[in-house]
XYZ file of C-alpha atoms in Angstrom:
680
model
C 22.827 -17.394 11.085
C 19.856 -19.746 10.688
C 19.589 -21.635 7.655
C 16.651 -20.163 5.377
C 14.599 -22.631 3.891
C 14.933 -24.189 -0.373
C 13.379 -22.024 -2.779
C 13.137 -25.323 -4.646
C 10.874 -26.952 -1.516
C 7.985 -24.483 -1.813
C 5.424 -26.044 -3.261
C 3.225 -24.873 -5.777
C 2.977 -20.746 -5.743
C 3.987 -21.009 -9.372
C 4.098 -17.494 -10.478
C 5.068 -15.958 -7.007
C 8.511 -18.307 -7.344
C 8.415 -17.006 -11.680
C 7.734 -13.058 -10.710
C 11.350 -13.598 -8.425
C 13.024 -16.062 -10.877
C 12.922 -13.356 -13.544
C 14.288 -10.522 -11.306
C 17.209 -12.953 -9.828
C 17.999 -13.067 -14.054
C 16.675 -9.998 -15.388
C 17.141 -6.610 -12.295
C 16.120 -4.816 -14.895
C 12.384 -5.523 -14.288
C 11.830 -3.305 -12.019
C 11.177 -6.057 -8.805
C 7.547 -7.718 -7.827
C 5.201 -7.124 -5.612
C 3.486 -10.111 -3.984
C -0.173 -9.579 -2.930
C -2.429 -12.273 -0.905
C -3.412 -13.833 2.416
C -1.082 -14.167 5.049
C 0.461 -17.472 5.575
C 1.236 -18.123 1.841
C 5.101 -18.339 1.317
C 5.576 -14.693 0.662
C 8.353 -14.200 2.803
C 9.577 -17.334 3.390
C 9.748 -17.321 -0.633
C 11.707 -14.194 -0.746
C 14.121 -15.150 1.862
C 14.880 -18.445 -0.101
C 15.840 -16.759 -3.024
C 18.549 -14.458 -1.604
C 20.044 -18.080 -1.463
C 20.454 -18.876 -5.530
C 21.692 -15.165 -6.226
C 25.038 -15.265 -7.189
C 27.992 -13.500 -4.756
C 28.848 -10.425 -5.437
C 32.468 -9.274 -6.183
C 33.518 -6.107 -3.821
C 36.091 -3.883 -2.527
C 36.708 -4.197 0.759
C 35.814 -2.030 2.972
C 33.802 -0.284 1.033
C 30.519 -0.156 3.020
C 28.472 0.646 -0.477
C 29.271 -2.120 -1.914
C 30.937 -1.429 -5.504
C 32.404 -3.641 -7.618
C 36.053 -3.120 -7.583
C 35.493 -3.534 -11.394
C 34.074 -0.633 -11.979
C 33.359 1.189 -8.841
C 31.447 4.401 -8.275
C 33.265 7.532 -9.240
C 30.762 9.550 -6.535
C 30.572 6.540 -3.845
C 31.413 8.370 -0.745
C 34.072 5.959 0.896
C 36.298 6.697 -2.811
C 37.584 7.000 -5.003
C 39.157 3.485 -4.766
C 42.618 2.081 -6.527
C 42.809 -0.496 -7.915
C 42.402 -3.589 -5.684
C 41.930 -7.304 -5.955
C 37.626 -7.510 -4.243
C 36.381 -9.955 -2.447
C 33.531 -12.116 -3.153
C 30.616 -11.810 -0.104
C 26.399 -13.846 -0.903
C 24.456 -11.570 -2.286
C 22.263 -10.121 0.896
C 18.534 -9.896 2.002
C 17.912 -6.403 3.752
C 14.609 -6.600 5.264
C 13.050 -3.016 5.190
C 10.738 -2.808 8.895
C 7.592 -0.798 8.720
C 8.753 1.043 11.105
C 11.555 2.099 9.525
C 12.127 6.236 9.773
C 14.077 7.834 6.595
C 16.897 8.199 7.983
C 17.573 4.937 8.694
C 16.430 3.581 4.941
C 18.220 6.528 3.399
C 21.146 7.086 6.288
C 22.566 10.326 7.567
C 24.315 12.664 8.043
C 26.149 14.082 11.099
C 24.849 17.657 10.850
C 27.393 18.770 13.576
C 30.619 18.128 11.994
C 28.449 18.745 8.870
C 28.327 22.753 10.005
C 31.973 22.642 12.347
C 33.891 20.841 10.283
C 32.905 21.037 7.194
C 32.933 17.296 6.449
C 30.512 14.867 4.847
C 30.441 12.806 7.913
C 28.085 9.915 6.277
C 26.323 6.590 8.359
C 24.772 4.346 4.972
C 21.768 3.213 5.820
C 19.509 0.480 4.703
C 19.506 1.722 0.714
C 23.424 1.073 0.748
C 23.114 -2.274 2.728
C 20.801 -3.687 -0.355
C 23.112 -2.209 -2.967
C 23.539 -5.820 -5.541
C 21.907 -7.513 -3.485
C 17.367 -7.899 -2.523
C 15.633 -5.190 -0.518
C 12.773 -6.977 1.268
C 9.529 -4.840 2.198
C 7.155 -6.599 4.256
C 3.714 -5.266 4.525
C 4.860 -2.622 2.043
C 1.079 -0.901 1.633
C 1.045 -0.315 5.498
C 4.908 2.006 5.059
C 4.249 5.115 4.824
C 3.992 7.183 1.990
C 6.716 9.467 1.852
C 9.337 6.242 2.568
C 7.697 4.468 -0.266
C 8.125 7.449 -2.621
C 12.159 7.830 -1.760
C 11.901 3.846 -1.869
C 10.330 3.810 -5.361
C 12.671 6.918 -6.382
C 15.464 5.028 -5.317
C 15.257 1.691 -7.172
C 14.272 3.554 -10.410
C 16.887 5.712 -10.501
C 19.498 3.553 -9.311
C 20.695 5.485 -6.597
C 19.866 8.169 -3.484
C 20.935 10.696 -2.012
C 21.198 12.762 1.247
C 20.386 16.260 0.837
C 20.396 18.182 4.283
C 20.061 21.842 4.520
C 22.736 22.325 1.566
C 24.815 19.484 2.084
C 24.487 16.355 -0.394
C 25.514 13.279 -0.112
C 24.900 10.236 -3.490
C 26.245 6.584 -3.952
C 24.799 3.970 -5.994
C 21.705 1.634 -4.987
C 20.837 -0.952 -7.432
C 19.350 -3.899 -5.963
C 16.060 -6.328 -6.699
C 13.412 -5.266 -4.768
C 10.814 -6.740 -4.003
C 7.351 -5.972 -1.593
C 4.699 -8.191 0.130
C 1.183 -7.166 1.595
C -2.059 -8.460 2.292
C -4.761 -6.596 0.108
C -6.889 -6.818 3.457
C -4.731 -4.465 5.317
C -5.125 -1.469 2.898
C -3.712 -0.837 -1.338
C -1.016 1.081 -2.223
C -1.535 4.258 -4.626
C -1.713 3.152 -8.091
C 1.409 5.315 -9.051
C 3.011 3.558 -6.550
C 2.278 -0.183 -7.688
C 3.684 1.078 -11.277
C 6.750 1.759 -9.803
C 7.156 -2.786 -9.144
C 7.963 -3.391 -13.096
C 5.577 -6.493 -11.420
C 2.477 -8.595 -9.435
C 1.474 -11.772 -9.169
C -1.405 -12.577 -6.427
C -0.883 -15.314 -3.854
C -3.740 -17.844 -2.232
C -3.282 -20.914 -0.096
C -3.818 -24.469 -2.327
C -7.216 -25.024 -2.001
C -5.764 -29.192 -3.177
C -5.622 -31.913 0.334
C -2.439 -32.981 -0.926
C -0.372 -30.319 -1.606
C -1.477 -29.212 1.427
C -0.211 -31.943 3.420
C 3.213 -31.735 1.848
C 3.448 -28.348 2.604
C 2.948 -29.241 6.074
C 5.200 -32.048 6.324
C 7.811 -30.440 4.333
C 7.714 -27.247 7.435
C 7.512 -29.904 10.001
C 10.594 -31.228 8.580
C 12.250 -28.635 8.143
C 11.809 -26.674 11.904
C 12.403 -30.315 13.590
C 16.535 -29.870 11.381
C 16.553 -27.255 9.215
C 20.370 -28.342 8.109
C 19.350 -31.476 7.004
C 16.175 -30.674 5.802
C 18.348 -28.034 4.074
C 21.104 -30.542 2.327
C 18.935 -32.893 1.067
C 17.822 -29.905 -1.427
C 21.273 -29.182 -1.811
C 20.727 -30.899 -5.543
C 17.981 -28.404 -6.931
C 18.990 -26.203 -5.247
C 22.367 -26.179 -7.100
C 20.440 -27.070 -10.196
C 18.376 -23.488 -9.742
C 20.847 -21.381 -9.345
C 23.390 -22.907 -12.417
C 20.491 -22.370 -14.361
C 19.739 -18.323 -13.821
C 23.309 -17.966 -14.159
C 23.450 -19.701 -17.687
C 19.696 -17.621 -18.662
C 22.101 -14.830 -17.297
C 24.726 -14.936 -19.434
C 21.996 -16.090 -21.887
C 19.571 -12.292 -21.898
C 22.114 -9.840 -23.293
C 21.575 -12.005 -27.014
C 18.259 -12.398 -26.963
C 16.129 -10.207 -29.781
C 13.263 -9.092 -29.432
C 11.667 -8.260 -33.141
C 9.811 -5.904 -34.343
C 7.343 -7.780 -34.357
C 7.165 -8.565 -30.456
C 7.536 -5.155 -29.742
C 4.006 -4.268 -32.135
C 2.174 -7.484 -29.592
C 3.727 -5.852 -26.372
C 2.167 -1.823 -28.018
C -0.773 -3.324 -28.756
C -1.714 -5.027 -25.321
C -0.614 -2.255 -23.244
C -2.655 0.557 -25.680
C -5.689 -2.238 -25.123
C -5.899 -1.830 -21.632
C -5.040 1.528 -21.584
C -2.430 1.602 -19.195
C -1.345 5.158 -18.226
C 2.521 5.563 -19.463
C 5.400 3.771 -21.297
C 6.853 1.833 -17.751
C 4.571 -0.772 -18.845
C 5.665 -1.023 -22.742
C 9.423 -1.546 -21.319
C 8.341 -3.325 -18.495
C 6.218 -5.992 -20.562
C 9.897 -6.446 -22.935
C 12.009 -6.396 -20.370
C 9.962 -9.308 -18.907
C 9.538 -11.902 -22.654
C 12.999 -10.705 -22.503
C 13.987 -12.608 -19.021
C 11.186 -15.161 -19.565
C 13.451 -16.597 -23.151
C 16.299 -15.748 -21.165
C 14.955 -18.650 -18.583
C 13.328 -21.246 -20.951
C 17.258 -20.209 -22.627
C 16.040 -19.539 -26.316
C 17.868 -16.569 -28.125
C 13.872 -14.553 -29.587
C 11.348 -13.878 -27.146
C 7.381 -15.845 -28.616
C 4.105 -14.944 -27.988
C 3.383 -16.962 -25.266
C 6.794 -14.619 -23.678
C 4.628 -11.790 -24.607
C 0.696 -13.175 -23.210
C 2.739 -14.341 -19.599
C 4.696 -10.963 -19.379
C 1.231 -9.177 -19.909
C -0.623 -11.232 -17.132
C 2.194 -10.623 -15.355
C 3.316 -6.394 -15.634
C -0.231 -5.520 -16.531
C -2.384 -6.280 -14.217
C -1.675 -3.570 -11.311
C -1.645 -0.821 -13.921
C -4.939 -1.417 -15.812
C -7.394 1.693 -15.579
C -9.458 0.715 -12.538
C -11.445 2.168 -9.860
C -9.243 1.655 -6.058
C -11.566 -0.850 -5.137
C -11.768 -3.398 -8.645
C -10.407 -6.507 -7.706
C -6.706 -6.620 -10.066
C -6.547 -8.626 -13.030
C -6.735 -8.737 -16.686
C -9.143 -10.058 -19.643
C -7.240 -13.238 -20.532
C -10.362 -12.853 -23.406
C -8.854 -9.694 -24.551
C -5.309 -10.814 -23.672
C -5.649 -13.386 -26.807
C -8.108 -11.238 -28.667
C -5.723 -8.048 -28.370
C -2.124 -10.519 -29.002
C -3.624 -13.029 -31.982
C -5.066 -9.040 -34.203
C -1.426 -7.129 -33.546
C 0.092 -10.556 -35.484
C 2.014 -13.259 -34.793
C 5.984 -12.301 -33.468
C 8.258 -12.364 -36.608
C 10.400 -15.695 -37.049
C 8.127 -17.240 -34.717
C 5.359 -20.303 -35.049
C 4.590 -19.724 -31.756
C 5.257 -23.694 -30.650
C 8.635 -22.958 -28.589
C 6.690 -22.391 -25.461
C 8.460 -22.324 -21.741
C 8.151 -25.577 -19.126
C 5.694 -24.365 -17.573
C 7.072 -26.399 -14.220
C 10.271 -23.772 -15.051
C 12.781 -27.659 -15.682
C 12.126 -29.061 -11.925
C 10.471 -32.291 -10.435
C 6.698 -33.049 -9.848
C 7.648 -31.997 -5.511
C 8.920 -28.040 -5.823
C 11.641 -28.828 -7.755
C 13.018 -26.237 -9.612
C 11.908 -23.281 -9.002
C 8.727 -23.297 -10.710
C 7.473 -20.308 -13.312
C 4.774 -20.334 -15.771
C 1.971 -21.785 -13.643
C -1.429 -20.931 -13.812
C -1.428 -16.440 -13.768
C -3.757 -14.257 -11.102
C -7.354 -14.684 -12.662
C -6.719 -17.701 -15.344
C -9.565 -19.693 -13.805
C -11.489 -17.236 -15.409
C -13.654 -16.094 -12.826
C -14.517 -12.335 -12.105
C -13.965 -11.958 -8.969
C -15.308 -8.164 -8.733
C -17.868 -7.805 -6.217
C -21.394 -8.434 -8.322
C -23.113 -4.418 -8.148
C -26.631 -5.791 -8.457
C -29.307 -2.706 -10.125
C -31.720 -1.479 -8.582
C -34.360 -3.835 -10.582
C -32.719 -6.686 -8.517
C -33.927 -5.802 -4.928
C -37.106 -5.758 -3.953
C -39.184 -2.906 -3.031
C -38.828 -0.746 0.274
C -41.295 -0.888 2.557
C -43.100 1.112 4.849
C -41.379 1.328 8.649
C -43.820 -1.614 10.157
C -45.548 -3.123 7.475
C -45.989 -6.651 7.026
C -43.768 -8.626 5.117
C -44.498 -9.265 1.304
C -43.619 -12.240 -0.791
C -40.270 -13.098 -1.177
C -39.192 -10.182 1.228
C -36.611 -11.990 4.289
C -38.757 -12.150 8.660
C -37.931 -9.233 10.484
C -38.961 -6.339 7.756
C -35.260 -6.837 6.845
C -35.097 -6.173 3.068
C -32.213 -7.797 0.249
C -29.111 -4.956 -0.138
C -29.349 -2.315 -3.426
C -26.426 -1.362 -5.268
C -24.717 1.800 -4.335
C -25.547 5.203 -6.617
C -22.760 5.860 -9.165
C -20.324 7.553 -6.200
C -18.848 10.843 -6.793
C -16.027 13.769 -5.504
C -16.760 14.554 -3.122
C -16.331 17.761 -0.665
C -13.095 17.882 1.866
C -14.659 17.069 5.854
C -11.722 18.107 7.705
C -10.788 16.909 11.216
C -9.927 21.097 12.839
C -6.946 21.999 14.743
C -3.421 21.078 14.259
C -2.367 17.076 14.700
C 0.174 14.831 15.037
C -0.264 11.493 13.714
C -0.056 9.349 10.280
C 0.617 11.647 6.914
C -2.069 11.674 5.348
C -4.183 13.533 3.441
C -6.678 14.920 5.525
C -6.288 17.116 9.082
C -3.763 19.552 9.160
C -0.626 18.164 11.651
C 3.342 18.613 12.641
C 4.555 15.885 9.802
C 7.661 15.569 9.250
C 7.522 16.961 5.578
C 5.407 20.314 5.298
C 6.195 23.596 4.366
C 8.562 24.955 7.683
C 6.479 26.651 9.998
C 8.757 27.619 13.149
C 11.954 25.368 15.277
C 12.468 23.737 18.836
C 15.406 22.179 20.729
C 15.525 18.467 19.308
C 13.846 16.107 20.992
C 16.182 12.964 20.316
C 18.163 12.437 17.153
C 18.271 15.728 14.879
C 16.163 14.655 11.238
C 15.025 18.716 9.686
C 18.166 21.500 10.915
C 16.935 24.567 10.847
C 19.722 26.280 9.526
C 18.278 29.683 10.127
C 17.536 29.077 14.365
C 21.144 27.083 14.707
C 22.660 29.681 13.612
C 20.560 32.609 15.436
C 21.437 30.582 18.832
C 25.075 29.840 18.664
C 26.384 33.510 17.300
C 25.734 35.239 20.875
C 28.250 32.132 22.036
C 31.385 32.723 19.571
C 33.044 34.516 21.896
C 33.548 32.606 24.508
C 33.996 29.864 23.019
C 37.440 30.901 21.473
C 36.516 31.812 17.363
C 39.950 32.525 16.261
C 38.952 31.699 12.323
C 35.901 31.579 9.969
C 34.644 28.579 10.786
C 31.289 29.006 13.348
C 31.819 26.785 16.294
C 28.767 25.293 17.429
C 28.032 22.950 20.378
C 25.014 20.514 20.399
C 22.636 22.565 21.884
C 22.711 25.264 19.487
C 20.831 22.597 17.118
C 17.504 23.552 15.840
C 14.435 21.132 15.118
C 12.509 22.872 11.554
C 8.978 22.551 12.783
C 6.851 21.882 9.411
C 2.964 21.150 9.121
C 2.040 19.366 6.581
C -1.688 16.517 6.625
C -1.964 13.974 8.445
C -4.420 10.226 7.815
C -7.255 10.207 10.367
C -9.764 7.424 11.205
C -12.961 8.482 9.587
C -15.676 6.048 11.383
C -19.035 5.798 9.317
C -22.627 5.484 11.539
C -24.979 4.111 8.917
C -28.482 3.742 9.419
C -29.675 1.016 7.910
C -33.469 1.084 9.088
C -36.459 1.467 7.907
C -36.595 4.672 7.268
C -34.652 5.105 4.926
C -35.168 2.179 2.512
C -38.678 3.059 2.717
C -38.167 6.215 1.138
C -35.984 4.385 -1.441
C -33.180 6.152 -0.539
C -30.876 3.378 1.189
C -28.937 3.694 -3.122
C -28.660 7.061 -3.117
C -26.635 6.867 0.291
C -24.685 4.331 -0.021
C -22.772 5.715 -3.250
C -22.723 8.513 -0.933
C -20.962 5.943 1.132
C -19.308 4.669 -1.378
C -17.345 8.628 -1.806
C -16.584 9.648 1.410
C -14.848 6.276 1.301
C -13.150 6.700 -2.081
C -11.861 9.937 -0.447
C -11.089 8.407 2.127
C -8.830 5.695 0.199
C -7.341 8.695 -1.405
C -5.952 10.525 1.455
C -4.423 7.387 3.471
C -7.173 7.275 6.398
C -7.899 4.395 8.049
C -11.787 3.381 8.482
C -14.057 1.417 10.016
C -18.282 0.944 9.610
C -20.682 1.056 12.460
C -24.237 0.061 11.446
C -27.290 0.233 13.364
C -31.243 -1.195 12.725
C -33.997 -3.005 14.300
C -33.079 -3.217 18.114
C -29.424 -3.167 18.239
C -26.220 -1.869 16.989
C -23.348 -3.955 15.362
C -19.449 -2.949 14.384
C -19.618 -3.757 10.423
C -15.960 -3.508 10.472
C -13.055 -2.433 12.693
C -10.825 0.014 12.563
C -8.398 -0.730 9.439
C -6.999 0.421 6.288
C -8.439 -2.107 4.132
C -10.768 0.768 2.320
C -12.121 -2.215 0.157
C -13.096 -4.048 3.112
C -15.106 -1.102 3.680
C -16.806 -1.382 0.355
C -17.650 -4.617 0.302
C -19.491 -4.359 3.692
C -21.711 -2.567 2.936
C -22.285 -2.871 -0.865
C -23.798 -6.411 1.233
C -25.234 -4.013 3.681
C -29.688 -5.005 4.669
C -31.412 -2.792 5.373
C -34.677 -3.184 7.667
C -36.835 -2.872 10.884
C -36.685 0.777 13.707
C -34.257 3.052 13.803
C -32.565 2.606 17.551
C -29.991 5.450 16.659
C -28.298 5.702 20.136
C -27.818 2.410 19.817
C -25.339 3.445 17.044
C -23.991 6.050 19.125
C -22.764 4.531 21.335
C -21.311 1.505 19.350
C -19.152 3.939 17.456
C -17.884 5.494 21.057
C -16.795 1.950 22.324
C -15.598 1.454 19.185
C -13.352 4.909 19.464
C -12.413 4.369 23.372
C -10.293 1.380 21.937
C -9.332 3.459 19.054
C -7.323 5.771 21.281
C -5.861 3.069 23.152
C -4.191 1.586 19.972
C -3.507 4.946 18.252
C -3.290 7.591 20.050
C -2.225 10.203 18.212
C -4.564 9.526 14.803
C -7.461 11.808 15.448
C -10.854 10.739 14.779
C -13.746 12.136 12.330
C -16.736 10.505 12.973
C -19.145 10.243 10.223
C -23.170 10.015 10.918
C -25.835 9.321 7.603
C -29.043 9.003 8.661
C -32.169 11.196 8.603
C -31.931 12.219 11.804
C -35.198 9.538 13.199
C -35.091 7.179 15.981
C -37.700 4.920 17.267
C -38.227 2.037 19.501
C -37.448 1.941 23.221
C -38.384 4.564 25.677
C -37.968 8.091 24.939
C -35.549 6.774 21.978
C -35.272 10.913 20.036
C -33.561 12.417 23.840
C -31.711 8.548 24.831
C -30.002 9.731 20.872
C -29.098 13.820 22.193
C -27.379 12.186 25.322
C -25.365 9.516 23.141
C -24.069 13.105 21.066
C -23.368 14.727 23.996
C -21.158 12.297 24.921
C -19.255 12.044 21.807
C -19.035 16.133 21.650
C -17.770 16.154 25.583
C -15.047 14.516 24.053
C -13.872 16.729 21.881
C -14.482 14.037 18.710
C -14.833 15.951 15.806
C -17.974 15.554 13.670
C -20.820 15.754 11.011
C -24.025 14.279 10.088
C -24.956 12.953 6.212
C -28.337 14.530 6.617
C -30.489 11.985 3.997
C -33.830 13.469 4.702
C -36.095 14.137 1.237
C -39.020 15.628 0.686
C -40.995 18.755 1.232
C -41.007 18.388 4.371
C -38.038 18.431 6.836
C -38.178 18.049 10.279
C -34.560 19.123 10.796
C -34.120 15.602 12.807
C -30.341 15.444 11.701
C -29.247 19.269 11.903
C -30.538 19.144 15.376
C -28.980 15.919 15.724
C -25.712 17.493 14.531
C -26.146 19.933 17.394
C -26.106 17.488 19.644
C -22.931 16.317 18.468
C -21.204 19.689 18.447
C -20.651 19.060 14.393
C -22.095 20.031 10.957
C -25.218 19.172 9.050
C -24.537 18.137 5.426
C -27.228 17.562 2.800
C -26.421 14.444 0.222
C -26.318 17.651 -1.767
C -23.574 19.541 -0.634
C -21.799 16.196 -0.108
C -20.383 16.675 -3.146
C -17.958 18.889 -4.214
C -18.801 20.278 -7.086
C -22.475 21.784 -5.364
C -23.085 24.962 -5.161
C -25.209 24.917 -2.468
C -23.104 26.896 0.010
C -18.732 26.868 0.536
C -16.951 23.972 1.438
C -17.966 22.966 5.764
C -15.025 22.040 7.723
C -16.167 19.952 10.763
C -16.673 21.913 13.836
C -15.254 20.931 17.211
C -17.016 21.056 20.627
C -13.973 22.439 21.544
C -13.514 24.845 19.033
C -16.859 26.525 20.060
C -15.581 26.075 23.579
C-alpha cells in the first residue's frame, strides 16, 4: 500500500483543511463538497485525512464493520454474539464516476433468492465505507440516480437494497467528501443541499507559496516514506487534537443566543428548509470543540455560515456561489451577541499549526473573503453602442470591421419542451425518451451480462412450462439462469444540445441581440435542468468558430454567450458546417448521446458566391444524418421573408419564433423536434 501524502504537509488551502477536520471531529456535520480548479490538492487532502482518523473497533468477520459495543441488530451478517472486537484503520473508499448502482449499494443473488429463498447479498461500497470516509471525485459527473442513493444513505445512516420484494438493510454511516471542478458542470441545488459544508479552493498566486508546494511534492515523490517520517510528529499532534475535540464535543454549550443568530442568518439569506440551520449549529459546535472551548462564540457562528450557507442561498444556476459578508456581519449584529460571550475568544486561525503548514489549518480566508464580486457583469442596454446596419461605416468608438461590443441578455424565461424523437439509450437525464435503468417498466428481455432489474412475471412465465421436466417435487419454483428476464424500462435521457448562434450584423442591426441572448440563456437554463451537455458555435464576418466545445458546464456556455460580440456578414453555411464537424467528433466520443441542433438566426445568408444555396446544402447534410434540429426564428418586423422557415425545411426540423419558444405562449401547442428519419 502506497504511503499517503501527510495532511500537515499540505501548503495553504486553509478552508479545505478546516472543512475536512470539522467533519473528522463531528461526522454529523454532514460531509463536505470541495469545489475548485484542477490541481489544487483536493484529492490529496481527502486521502491524507484517513490517516488522522481514530482506529475503528469492528466485529471479527463482519463484512459491514459492526461496532462490537453496539452491533447493528439488522446486520445481514448478524446477529452477532458477544465477542472481543478487533481494531483496524479507518477506510477511505473511493466511488468511481462510472460505478453501477449494484457496485454502490450491493447486489442480491436473484436466482438463489427465488429458488432457495435466501438473501444472498454481496455488499457494495456503502458497506465498505461504513464508519470511514466515502470519497467521490468529480461528484458532479456522477449519474443523478447514484447521487440520490448516495446522499439518501448519508442522510439516513443506512442503505436499503430492494429487488422484487426481497429487501436488505445495513448501516451506512460515513464521512462523505465530494470534489468537483465547476467548469465541468454543476450539481443540482437539491443535491448541493445534502452536503453539510462547501469550500472553494484555488491555486495560490503567491510565488513563495507555489515554490514550497513544488518543493514538498518533489520531495514526497522521491521518497514517500522518508517524507512522511519527517512529518510524523505533526501528524501525531493533529491526530491527538482530533481525538481531544471528539471527547470535548458533547460538552460544548449551544446557547439560545447562538441559536437565534443561526436562525436569523439562515432567514436573512433565504435558504430553503431547516437543514441549513441544523448544519450551522453542528458546525459551530465542532468549531468550538476544535478550538478547545466548551461554548460557541459569534466567530464560530460566522465561520459556520461561510462554510454551510454559500451553496444553499437562493440563486440562479449561473450565479457564482458565495455570501455577502457585509450582509452576514450586519445580520449577526442585529441578532445580538451570544449569551455569556465577550466575542474575544476566537479560534486559532492556524489551527494550532506551525508556519510551514503543519497542524492542519482551519479558519483561513473564507470563500470570497476579499470582497471581490465574482458574478459575471450583467451590463445593460446603455452599456453598449447602438448597433449599425450591416455594411455601415464604423462609428467613433466602435471596433473596426463593424464589430460591436457585447450586449446584455434579456431576462430569461421558461421555454417549451424541445426533444429528440424516437427512443434513445443515452445518459440519464430529463429531455428525450430513452431506455434507462430507471423509469416505468415497458417489457422484458433476456439479460445481457449481469442481471440488474428482474422482471418477476416474465421470469415465472419462462420457468413455468419446465417444472415437470425439472423434477419439481415441492412448492418451490425450480428456476434456471436461462429463465431470468431483465426488465426493460423507459425514462428520459440527456442530450447534446448544440447551439449555432447568428452573431452577424443582420441580427444586431435590428437591436435584437439582447432578446436573442435572453432566448439562448433560457434554453441553457432548460438544458441545465434537464442534465444535457451543451456546445456553442457562433458565426459572423467570414467564418464560424466553436465558442465552447461540448461540455457539461452550462455555466461556461452562459459566460461565453454573455461576452459574445456581433457584427459583420452572415456566413450561415459556415456555421452549419462547423456544427457538423463538432457533431461528427462527438458521435465518436459518445455515440449513445443523441444530439439536438438549435440554430438561432433570422435565416439570412450573405458573403461568398451563392450563400443561400450553400446554406441549403449544409442543412441537407444534417438532415441526411438524421440530426434532430430546431430553428429559432429571430426575424422581426411587419415584412417577414420566412428565411428561417426555409432553413428549417432544409434541416428537416421545426421553426419556432421567439414568442412561440415561451412555455406560457398562446401561439400554439408545444412543438416537438422533427427528424428527417421521422418524415421518411
